[in-house]
């Protein structure tokens, strides 16, 4: 990996002469803080962009190396307006972009400024991007008593299609234990922080690969697949069922699992394992259950509150590296909190996207909204791109089946837990269909038994 | 229910002009015309309530724990039902299961009684067809209570058939909550017995009905009932032996009739043909020793009929006597020769070990340790009779008395059913279940007859001095009564006291049943519950923890070796291949596992390598004080292993005939695989305050070998309370 990165860097430098920035922008100052304390890597990038060209610039590009682009869960950009005291942030539109002459498969995101940047003007941007699966355990397999060490690979300088006048990069590690880090002068380490820079005046597409090897025992809780099903019942509740396939995504467990060690020397034994999880559920949640294929799991605890409810739970066994657990969480919330009527008469569900578990990565999230039977014209509104599909599901006493809006997204992180809406039309008369069916069935039973009692089926009269 | 009860009133009321039911006394005071309807309404509603009661009394386990499958065998049944609903009937019928009995496998379709699974699957499919999208697990969990409810209906009709409607209602109520039946039919106890008792009672009822009416349709019904029973449970052998025995008794007591001839022949022939369709039974039904009695009686019936015919034709007693002698001698001779030749040539297979052990309770102990090792095959203790029957134990003889007082074909049957099944119940704990319906029915006769006598006595005493107008009613009652009551000058107060006594007993019975159900019979035995120091409920869910760990964190083709008790659970919950399981069809295979468990580690390693074992699972209660663990079962492993491999000798594991695990234990015991796996690193643990390390709480001793080293195995997982310990078998080291 490291060797490839070097080659990549060389190639970048070679391609410098042929590739020049399309727009005449330059970055006056870049400061990057990369938080490596959990397995979700959060990078905060502060850019001061200046337009040195003659024409106003409407947007700018953010570049990412190909190793990061596939693990990039989210990119957000904010424009900082005003001075120190009256600072306020304006969210900017960020979308992935293809550049035909991108060197070495670098990926791009296009940030559109709120107002085009005039010549000579500067703007300060705050960019947050989140990387998943970017900490590579090394050694790959550890025993129960070892703690987990990981590699993080990045560049000491910010990859950018623009010239950067001055830049610094900070890596924040979870503990002071850092095995090694690549030195790109000036670079130094103080406590939990490694500082690269400041580097002056780097050309576009500069790249200086670095590897940080450090201890990270935070729970590497990776949900390989999460299927959330939200079933709307117009009789007053929303039933949510969540199917998890959880795994420990860190260094694989090797050799024995000793219960004596685990229960008596908890601090040093199995430090990279985890057995407690926390799910943030909506307030006023009720009928919560936690089970798996073979039955109920009794180790859970629910705290309800006004703003949110918290479900603390443990899988059946502690999860060591590579161990898996599947489970189901289900709960019910009152309908009036989440279902509203739009001005145009349609109804819409306003619910939270993403995974309720804190600090987890979801590799594949499928969210199914089961609309009541008889609903029509469903449409989903989300702040980011997802795959959408429609299905039909049969539930209790259904005849034509219920429309299911399926939303599917890969690589979901906690920042994706934002509200989304599903609009649909529904005639309240359909609500009566099922009770009527039951009533008529009972009626039929009684009528037949009445008839049976009163009809004499004997051939010979007694 | 309404449809079941409703067609009955006309013939019933017509037959008994003065049924002098307890209920009818109320109706006299109100509208006279509607007596019949009122009685019907009362009866149907009582029956309805009993039906519901039988169902909800069995839901304790769901409320206390959860909707889950219990114990051992039900997990296999659940797994096969799941397979049936997913893959369909033909796949199920042809299922070769490679996940058990590795490397032999098991032909599931040909070695099980499919009745239970097919029943559950049919209920499931019906519910789905009616748009009730339930999970198959819920169907399986509630199958037993549902069939228990149905059994109460059958008990009602049966009671009505042998005595009267009052007895039927009492029988339904008694059987609804009888602990002997509840023990095997709580929600989650998804076992063959759950539907089999229903089928058993239904078959008997239909057969009695057929004998009573001589109608082909009832006999046909009983043949189908028998078919259902055969498809559901191996206990059908009881029917196919009891019915011929009953017929024989009727023949001997001179109660032979055309009705009996029609009923038995139709039931036997059709029942046999139908039973042979079940692959697990097949030709056994005409070839094995257990079924010979039925065939013999069938032939005897023909001889009887033939003799009857000859007697009719000859019209000469003397000639007939000679003919009778010749025929009977030759018939017995031919039958005896046929049986002898059949047995000698191996065409008729001898009785199986289980059947032997029923007739001779000591047989299994001496010859088949695998049968004797099962706790439910032990002879019944007196206390468990009391526990399971309570007042029925005293009412049963009283009921027998009433039955003998009013002897009929039906009462003879119930008496025979009661006595034979009670004998079997004494031989084997689990057969209390079979005796329960009979005990309930006979007790119901006692209760019903007593209460009826007492109340009528009470009423006549009340009414005679009051007015003369009701004299007609009173006299009709007393005339229908057994003469015994009139002769004894019961005082009104005495009758009241006795009635109060009866109701007190019955209410004690209800309380006892509820208590037993909630305390003793509603535990799933997968999840263990205990009371903590502060009275809080502690749940030990270690079994599922271990099985789920196996399911998620081991290779899908891993083979797990454990004692056979846990085989079904491992395949169903852990979804992994096992070496042996609860279907103990191959004694040698089980003995091999027993031998591995009782050998030294290196010897055991060779055995495990030869069986491709990847994981070994042991159950250990030393930390929690859970007593039914593998150490306590260990002697059975030694016995079963030693039964096939003489190298394993039981005395090697005992010290002066005593089984110990502490310092005084035998060296072989302290170093055998089972000991090592159970106590590995246990010596470092303090289990109880004030006790030394390595204190085994299940046996109350400090263990004898605290420094256990494992060479070929390593600890793979131990559950949070140490109840299940799983070890990984290491691959062989490379030879240098």
JSON list of C-alpha atoms in Angstrom, two decimals, chain A residues 117-204:
[
{"chain": "A", "resi": 117, "resn": "UNK", "atom": "CA", "xyz": [-16.33, 34.88, -5.65]},
{"chain": "A", "resi": 118, "resn": "UNK", "atom": "CA", "xyz": [-15.23, 38.08, -7.35]},
{"chain": "A", "resi": 119, "resn": "UNK", "atom": "CA", "xyz": [-11.66, 38.69, -8.41]},
{"chain": "A", "resi": 120, "resn": "UNK", "atom": "CA", "xyz": [-9.41, 39.38, -5.47]},
{"chain": "A", "resi": 121, "resn": "UNK", "atom": "CA", "xyz": [-12.02, 38.32, -2.94]},
{"chain": "A", "resi": 122, "resn": "UNK", "atom": "CA", "xyz": [-11.43, 35.68, -0.32]},
{"chain": "A", "resi": 123, "resn": "UNK", "atom": "CA", "xyz": [-13.80, 33.36, 1.42]},
{"chain": "A", "resi": 124, "resn": "UNK", "atom": "CA", "xyz": [-13.31, 31.00, 4.35]},
{"chain": "A", "resi": 125, "resn": "UNK", "atom": "CA", "xyz": [-14.76, 27.51, 4.02]},
{"chain": "A", "resi": 126, "resn": "UNK", "atom": "CA", "xyz": [-15.22, 24.90, 6.69]},
{"chain": "A", "resi": 127, "resn": "UNK", "atom": "CA", "xyz": [-15.26, 21.47, 5.15]},
{"chain": "A", "resi": 128, "resn": "UNK", "atom": "CA", "xyz": [-16.11, 18.35, 7.08]},
{"chain": "A", "resi": 129, "resn": "UNK", "atom": "CA", "xyz": [-15.55, 14.99, 5.52]},
{"chain": "A", "resi": 130, "resn": "UNK", "atom": "CA", "xyz": [-15.97, 11.61, 7.06]},
{"chain": "A", "resi": 131, "resn": "UNK", "atom": "CA", "xyz": [-14.05, 8.51, 6.16]},
{"chain": "A", "resi": 132, "resn": "UNK", "atom": "CA", "xyz": [-15.03, 4.99, 7.07]},
{"chain": "A", "resi": 133, "resn": "UNK", "atom": "CA", "xyz": [-12.96, 1.80, 6.97]},
{"chain": "A", "resi": 134, "resn": "UNK", "atom": "CA", "xyz": [-9.81, 3.88, 6.83]},
{"chain": "A", "resi": 135, "resn": "UNK", "atom": "CA", "xyz": [-8.05, 2.50, 9.87]},
{"chain": "A", "resi": 136, "resn": "UNK", "atom": "CA", "xyz": [-6.24, -0.65, 8.93]},
{"chain": "A", "resi": 137, "resn": "UNK", "atom": "CA", "xyz": [-5.45, -2.94, 11.86]},
{"chain": "A", "resi": 138, "resn": "UNK", "atom": "CA", "xyz": [-1.85, -3.95, 12.12]},
{"chain": "A", "resi": 139, "resn": "UNK", "atom": "CA", "xyz": [-1.11, -6.56, 13.33]},
{"chain": "A", "resi": 140, "resn": "UNK", "atom": "CA", "xyz": [-4.10, -8.01, 11.54]},
{"chain": "A", "resi": 141, "resn": "UNK", "atom": "CA", "xyz": [-4.77, -10.59, 14.26]},
{"chain": "A", "resi": 142, "resn": "UNK", "atom": "CA", "xyz": [-4.38, -10.00, 17.96]},
{"chain": "A", "resi": 143, "resn": "UNK", "atom": "CA", "xyz": [-4.86, -12.11, 21.04]},
{"chain": "A", "resi": 144, "resn": "UNK", "atom": "CA", "xyz": [-7.20, -11.33, 23.85]},
{"chain": "A", "resi": 145, "resn": "UNK", "atom": "CA", "xyz": [-4.62, -9.51, 25.95]},
{"chain": "A", "resi": 146, "resn": "UNK", "atom": "CA", "xyz": [-3.20, -7.33, 23.22]},
{"chain": "A", "resi": 147, "resn": "UNK", "atom": "CA", "xyz": [-4.52, -3.93, 22.41]},
{"chain": "A", "resi": 148, "resn": "UNK", "atom": "CA", "xyz": [-5.39, -2.96, 18.90]},
{"chain": "A", "resi": 149, "resn": "UNK", "atom": "CA", "xyz": [-2.98, -1.01, 16.71]},
{"chain": "A", "resi": 150, "resn": "UNK", "atom": "CA", "xyz": [-4.03, 0.53, 13.45]},
{"chain": "A", "resi": 151, "resn": "UNK", "atom": "CA", "xyz": [-2.53, 2.28, 10.48]},
{"chain": "A", "resi": 152, "resn": "UNK", "atom": "CA", "xyz": [-3.95, 5.45, 9.10]},
{"chain": "A", "resi": 153, "resn": "UNK", "atom": "CA", "xyz": [-2.71, 6.57, 5.71]},
{"chain": "A", "resi": 154, "resn": "UNK", "atom": "CA", "xyz": [-3.09, 10.02, 4.40]},
{"chain": "A", "resi": 155, "resn": "UNK", "atom": "CA", "xyz": [-1.04, 12.82, 2.99]},
{"chain": "A", "resi": 156, "resn": "UNK", "atom": "CA", "xyz": [0.83, 15.35, 5.03]},
{"chain": "A", "resi": 157, "resn": "UNK", "atom": "CA", "xyz": [-0.33, 17.99, 2.63]},
{"chain": "A", "resi": 158, "resn": "UNK", "atom": "CA", "xyz": [-3.86, 18.63, 1.47]},
{"chain": "A", "resi": 159, "resn": "UNK", "atom": "CA", "xyz": [-4.57, 17.24, -1.96]},
{"chain": "A", "resi": 160, "resn": "UNK", "atom": "CA", "xyz": [-5.97, 20.06, -3.97]},
{"chain": "A", "resi": 161, "resn": "UNK", "atom": "CA", "xyz": [-6.14, 21.20, -7.57]},
{"chain": "A", "resi": 162, "resn": "UNK", "atom": "CA", "xyz": [-5.14, 24.64, -6.32]},
{"chain": "A", "resi": 163, "resn": "UNK", "atom": "CA", "xyz": [-1.90, 26.07, -5.06]},
{"chain": "A", "resi": 164, "resn": "UNK", "atom": "CA", "xyz": [-1.81, 26.23, -1.28]},
{"chain": "A", "resi": 165, "resn": "UNK", "atom": "CA", "xyz": [0.22, 28.99, 0.21]},
{"chain": "A", "resi": 166, "resn": "UNK", "atom": "CA", "xyz": [0.34, 27.75, 3.73]},
{"chain": "A", "resi": 167, "resn": "UNK", "atom": "CA", "xyz": [-1.02, 24.64, 5.40]},
{"chain": "A", "resi": 168, "resn": "UNK", "atom": "CA", "xyz": [-0.90, 22.54, 8.55]},
{"chain": "A", "resi": 169, "resn": "UNK", "atom": "CA", "xyz": [-2.39, 19.15, 9.34]},
{"chain": "A", "resi": 170, "resn": "UNK", "atom": "CA", "xyz": [-3.15, 17.74, 12.77]},
{"chain": "A", "resi": 171, "resn": "UNK", "atom": "CA", "xyz": [-3.86, 14.14, 13.57]},
{"chain": "A", "resi": 172, "resn": "UNK", "atom": "CA", "xyz": [-5.58, 13.47, 16.83]},
{"chain": "A", "resi": 173, "resn": "UNK", "atom": "CA", "xyz": [-5.03, 9.96, 18.16]},
{"chain": "A", "resi": 174, "resn": "UNK", "atom": "CA", "xyz": [-7.18, 8.36, 20.88]},
{"chain": "A", "resi": 175, "resn": "UNK", "atom": "CA", "xyz": [-4.29, 7.72, 23.23]},
{"chain": "A", "resi": 176, "resn": "UNK", "atom": "CA", "xyz": [-0.72, 8.78, 23.66]},
{"chain": "A", "resi": 177, "resn": "UNK", "atom": "CA", "xyz": [0.48, 5.44, 22.40]},
{"chain": "A", "resi": 178, "resn": "UNK", "atom": "CA", "xyz": [1.73, 6.06, 18.88]},
{"chain": "A", "resi": 179, "resn": "UNK", "atom": "CA", "xyz": [3.99, 3.39, 17.51]},
{"chain": "A", "resi": 180, "resn": "UNK", "atom": "CA", "xyz": [5.29, 5.40, 14.59]},
{"chain": "A", "resi": 181, "resn": "UNK", "atom": "CA", "xyz": [4.45, 8.09, 12.14]},
{"chain": "A", "resi": 182, "resn": "UNK", "atom": "CA", "xyz": [6.05, 9.10, 8.89]},
{"chain": "A", "resi": 183, "resn": "UNK", "atom": "CA", "xyz": [8.12, 12.17, 9.27]},
{"chain": "A", "resi": 184, "resn": "UNK", "atom": "CA", "xyz": [7.71, 14.88, 6.69]},
{"chain": "A", "resi": 185, "resn": "UNK", "atom": "CA", "xyz": [9.64, 17.82, 8.08]},
{"chain": "A", "resi": 186, "resn": "UNK", "atom": "CA", "xyz": [8.49, 19.72, 9.96]},
{"chain": "A", "resi": 187, "resn": "UNK", "atom": "CA", "xyz": [6.46, 17.16, 11.86]},
{"chain": "A", "resi": 188, "resn": "UNK", "atom": "CA", "xyz": [6.22, 16.58, 15.55]},
{"chain": "A", "resi": 189, "resn": "UNK", "atom": "CA", "xyz": [4.08, 14.90, 18.14]},
{"chain": "A", "resi": 190, "resn": "UNK", "atom": "CA", "xyz": [2.78, 16.25, 21.41]},
{"chain": "A", "resi": 191, "resn": "UNK", "atom": "CA", "xyz": [0.59, 14.02, 23.55]},
{"chain": "A", "resi": 192, "resn": "UNK", "atom": "CA", "xyz": [-2.35, 12.85, 21.50]},
{"chain": "A", "resi": 193, "resn": "UNK", "atom": "CA", "xyz": [-1.62, 15.19, 18.62]},
{"chain": "A", "resi": 194, "resn": "UNK", "atom": "CA", "xyz": [0.68, 14.87, 15.65]},
{"chain": "A", "resi": 195, "resn": "UNK", "atom": "CA", "xyz": [1.32, 18.03, 13.73]},
{"chain": "A", "resi": 196, "resn": "UNK", "atom": "CA", "xyz": [2.47, 18.18, 10.14]},
{"chain": "A", "resi": 197, "resn": "UNK", "atom": "CA", "xyz": [3.54, 21.58, 8.89]},
{"chain": "A", "resi": 198, "resn": "UNK", "atom": "CA", "xyz": [3.37, 24.33, 8.47]},
{"chain": "A", "resi": 199, "resn": "UNK", "atom": "CA", "xyz": [4.23, 23.79, 4.83]},
{"chain": "A", "resi": 200, "resn": "UNK", "atom": "CA", "xyz": [4.63, 26.79, 2.61]},
{"chain": "A", "resi": 201, "resn": "UNK", "atom": "CA", "xyz": [3.59, 27.23, -0.95]},
{"chain": "A", "resi": 202, "resn": "UNK", "atom": "CA", "xyz": [2.79, 23.80, -2.28]},
{"chain": "A", "resi": 203, "resn": "UNK", "atom": "CA", "xyz": [1.94, 23.29, -5.92]},
{"chain": "A", "resi": 204, "resn": "UNK", "atom": "CA", "xyz": [-1.41, 21.83, -7.01]}
]
